[in-house]
Amino acid sequence: MRKALTDAELKLWNELRAHRLMGLSFRRQMPIAGYIVDFACPAHRLIVEIDGSPHALASNISYDEIRTRRLQTDGWIVLRFWNDDILRDIDNVCTHIIRTIGRDLL
């Protein structure tokens, strides 16, 4: 597990921590099915992964697909966002997370 967060991870964590996003409880760098996921909302079996440019490499795309399938097999929903999505449009990212869980902002 890493102690230092990337800029994108820190920005999203500031939105998720301490039940700030619609009262939802998220954990950071949670071990699930032999993997360490970036963020997880255990009550809703939701994982949020943040991908930087290395994830665009063919070898990493394949690894991410295998990892995602394994987590989904265990009943988790996996959302992936690019660093740029979080850094440039955090509100839309948070809305997508909420809608995936099934809560509406309105």
PDB file of C-alpha atoms in Angstrom:
ATOM      1  CA  MET A   1       0.000   0.000   0.000  1.00  0.00           C
ATOM      2  CA  ARG A   2       1.135   3.508  -0.785  1.00  0.00           C
ATOM      3  CA  LYS A   3       1.045   6.310   1.758  1.00  0.00           C
ATOM      4  CA  ALA A   4       1.351   9.172  -0.722  1.00  0.00           C
ATOM      5  CA  LEU A   5      -1.679   9.955  -2.868  1.00  0.00           C
ATOM      6  CA  THR A   6      -1.491  11.237  -6.423  1.00  0.00           C
ATOM      7  CA  ASP A   7      -3.055  14.644  -7.072  1.00  0.00           C
ATOM      8  CA  ALA A   8      -6.139  12.986  -8.559  1.00  0.00           C
ATOM      9  CA  GLU A   9      -6.471  10.528  -5.662  1.00  0.00           C
ATOM     10  CA  LEU A  10      -6.172  13.347  -3.139  1.00  0.00           C
ATOM     11  CA  LYS A  11      -8.790  15.430  -4.923  1.00  0.00           C
ATOM     12  CA  LEU A  12     -11.269  12.550  -5.022  1.00  0.00           C
ATOM     13  CA  TRP A  13     -10.472  11.458  -1.454  1.00  0.00           C
ATOM     14  CA  ASN A  14     -11.281  14.985  -0.252  1.00  0.00           C
ATOM     15  CA  GLU A  15     -14.757  14.507  -1.754  1.00  0.00           C
ATOM     16  CA  LEU A  16     -15.256  10.972  -0.407  1.00  0.00           C
ATOM     17  CA  ARG A  17     -13.731  10.960   3.071  1.00  0.00           C
ATOM     18  CA  ALA A  18     -15.694  11.460   6.267  1.00  0.00           C
ATOM     19  CA  HIS A  19     -19.027  10.643   4.572  1.00  0.00           C
ATOM     20  CA  ARG A  20     -18.900  13.887   2.550  1.00  0.00           C
ATOM     21  CA  LEU A  21     -20.478  12.374  -0.554  1.00  0.00           C
ATOM     22  CA  MET A  22     -24.173  11.848   0.268  1.00  0.00           C
ATOM     23  CA  GLY A  23     -23.262  10.297   3.627  1.00  0.00           C
ATOM     24  CA  LEU A  24     -21.565   7.325   1.943  1.00  0.00           C
ATOM     25  CA  SER A  25     -18.701   5.580   3.719  1.00  0.00           C
ATOM     26  CA  PHE A  26     -15.598   5.027   1.564  1.00  0.00           C
ATOM     27  CA  ARG A  27     -12.305   3.372   2.442  1.00  0.00           C
ATOM     28  CA  ARG A  28      -8.991   4.168   0.795  1.00  0.00           C
ATOM     29  CA  GLN A  29      -6.566   1.491  -0.462  1.00  0.00           C
ATOM     30  CA  MET A  30      -8.756  -1.361   0.668  1.00  0.00           C
ATOM     31  CA  PRO A  31      -7.637  -4.969   0.076  1.00  0.00           C
ATOM     32  CA  ILE A  32     -10.261  -6.925  -1.882  1.00  0.00           C
ATOM     33  CA  ALA A  33      -9.822 -10.339  -3.546  1.00  0.00           C
ATOM     34  CA  GLY A  34      -6.032 -10.125  -3.425  1.00  0.00           C
ATOM     35  CA  TYR A  35      -5.891  -6.599  -4.878  1.00  0.00           C
ATOM     36  CA  ILE A  36      -5.536  -3.177  -3.282  1.00  0.00           C
ATOM     37  CA  VAL A  37      -8.254  -0.941  -4.718  1.00  0.00           C
ATOM     38  CA  ASP A  38      -8.010   2.848  -4.693  1.00  0.00           C
ATOM     39  CA  PHE A  39     -11.380   3.475  -3.004  1.00  0.00           C
ATOM     40  CA  ALA A  40     -14.264   1.250  -1.941  1.00  0.00           C
ATOM     41  CA  CYS A  41     -17.754   1.777  -0.576  1.00  0.00           C
ATOM     42  CA  PRO A  42     -18.312  -1.622   1.081  1.00  0.00           C
ATOM     43  CA  ALA A  43     -21.992  -1.035   1.903  1.00  0.00           C
ATOM     44  CA  HIS A  44     -22.767  -0.724  -1.819  1.00  0.00           C
ATOM     45  CA  ARG A  45     -20.003  -3.038  -3.087  1.00  0.00           C
ATOM     46  CA  LEU A  46     -18.598  -0.203  -5.204  1.00  0.00           C
ATOM     47  CA  ILE A  47     -14.942   0.208  -6.136  1.00  0.00           C
ATOM     48  CA  VAL A  48     -13.538   3.407  -7.630  1.00  0.00           C
ATOM     49  CA  GLU A  49     -10.213   3.098  -9.429  1.00  0.00           C
ATOM     50  CA  ILE A  50      -8.181   6.042 -10.696  1.00  0.00           C
ATOM     51  CA  ASP A  51      -6.033   5.430 -13.747  1.00  0.00           C
ATOM     52  CA  GLY A  52      -3.055   7.434 -14.942  1.00  0.00           C
ATOM     53  CA  SER A  53      -1.278   7.224 -18.278  1.00  0.00           C
ATOM     54  CA  PRO A  54       0.469   3.874 -17.557  1.00  0.00           C
ATOM     55  CA  HIS A  55      -2.966   2.231 -17.604  1.00  0.00           C
ATOM     56  CA  ALA A  56      -3.233   3.079 -21.320  1.00  0.00           C
ATOM     57  CA  LEU A  57      -0.430   0.623 -22.157  1.00  0.00           C
ATOM     58  CA  ALA A  58      -1.627  -2.638 -23.723  1.00  0.00           C
ATOM     59  CA  SER A  59      -0.137  -4.805 -20.961  1.00  0.00           C
ATOM     60  CA  ASN A  60      -1.813  -2.738 -18.255  1.00  0.00           C
ATOM     61  CA  ILE A  61      -5.146  -2.683 -20.080  1.00  0.00           C
ATOM     62  CA  SER A  62      -5.135  -6.479 -20.084  1.00  0.00           C
ATOM     63  CA  TYR A  63      -4.191  -6.627 -16.385  1.00  0.00           C
ATOM     64  CA  ASP A  64      -6.896  -4.089 -15.485  1.00  0.00           C
ATOM     65  CA  GLU A  65      -9.511  -6.116 -17.391  1.00  0.00           C
ATOM     66  CA  ILE A  66      -8.549  -9.315 -15.549  1.00  0.00           C
ATOM     67  CA  ARG A  67      -8.574  -7.487 -12.221  1.00  0.00           C
ATOM     68  CA  THR A  68     -11.956  -5.884 -12.933  1.00  0.00           C
ATOM     69  CA  ARG A  69     -13.506  -9.222 -13.948  1.00  0.00           C
ATOM     70  CA  ARG A  70     -12.219 -10.847 -10.749  1.00  0.00           C
ATOM     71  CA  LEU A  71     -13.678  -8.077  -8.592  1.00  0.00           C
ATOM     72  CA  GLN A  72     -16.986  -8.218 -10.482  1.00  0.00           C
ATOM     73  CA  THR A  73     -17.098 -11.994  -9.990  1.00  0.00           C
ATOM     74  CA  ASP A  74     -16.970 -11.293  -6.260  1.00  0.00           C
ATOM     75  CA  GLY A  75     -19.988  -8.994  -6.622  1.00  0.00           C
ATOM     76  CA  TRP A  76     -18.303  -5.597  -6.794  1.00  0.00           C
ATOM     77  CA  ILE A  77     -19.160  -2.793  -9.204  1.00  0.00           C
ATOM     78  CA  VAL A  78     -15.952  -1.254 -10.557  1.00  0.00           C
ATOM     79  CA  LEU A  79     -15.793   2.322 -11.817  1.00  0.00           C
ATOM     80  CA  ARG A  80     -12.642   3.605 -13.500  1.00  0.00           C
ATOM     81  CA  PHE A  81     -11.796   7.250 -14.019  1.00  0.00           C
ATOM     82  CA  TRP A  82      -8.769   8.834 -15.663  1.00  0.00           C
ATOM     83  CA  ASN A  83      -6.694  11.248 -13.591  1.00  0.00           C
ATOM     84  CA  ASP A  84      -7.698  14.071 -15.933  1.00  0.00           C
ATOM     85  CA  ASP A  85     -11.412  13.362 -15.393  1.00  0.00           C
ATOM     86  CA  ILE A  86     -10.976  13.900 -11.670  1.00  0.00           C
ATOM     87  CA  LEU A  87      -8.661  16.880 -11.914  1.00  0.00           C
ATOM     88  CA  ARG A  88     -10.813  18.711 -14.468  1.00  0.00           C
ATOM     89  CA  ASP A  89     -14.384  17.654 -13.638  1.00  0.00           C
ATOM     90  CA  ILE A  90     -14.679  16.316 -10.091  1.00  0.00           C
ATOM     91  CA  ASP A  91     -18.380  17.234  -9.881  1.00  0.00           C
ATOM     92  CA  ASN A  92     -19.260  14.980 -12.816  1.00  0.00           C
ATOM     93  CA  VAL A  93     -17.168  12.148 -11.337  1.00  0.00           C
ATOM     94  CA  CYS A  94     -19.022  12.444  -8.009  1.00  0.00           C
ATOM     95  CA  THR A  95     -22.384  12.535  -9.797  1.00  0.00           C
ATOM     96  CA  HIS A  96     -21.467   9.361 -11.695  1.00  0.00           C
ATOM     97  CA  ILE A  97     -20.516   7.618  -8.442  1.00  0.00           C
ATOM     98  CA  ILE A  98     -23.801   8.614  -6.791  1.00  0.00           C
ATOM     99  CA  ARG A  99     -25.883   7.548  -9.786  1.00  0.00           C
ATOM    100  CA  THR A 100     -24.099   4.218  -9.943  1.00  0.00           C
ATOM    101  CA  ILE A 101     -25.020   3.582  -6.335  1.00  0.00           C
ATOM    102  CA  GLY A 102     -28.587   4.547  -7.169  1.00  0.00           C
ATOM    103  CA  ARG A 103     -28.981   7.852  -5.417  1.00  0.00           C
ATOM    104  CA  ASP A 104     -30.058  10.959  -7.254  1.00  0.00           C
ATOM    105  CA  LEU A 105     -28.673  14.397  -6.444  1.00  0.00           C
ATOM    106  CA  LEU A 106     -32.070  16.025  -6.895  1.00  0.00           C
TER     107      LEU A 106
END
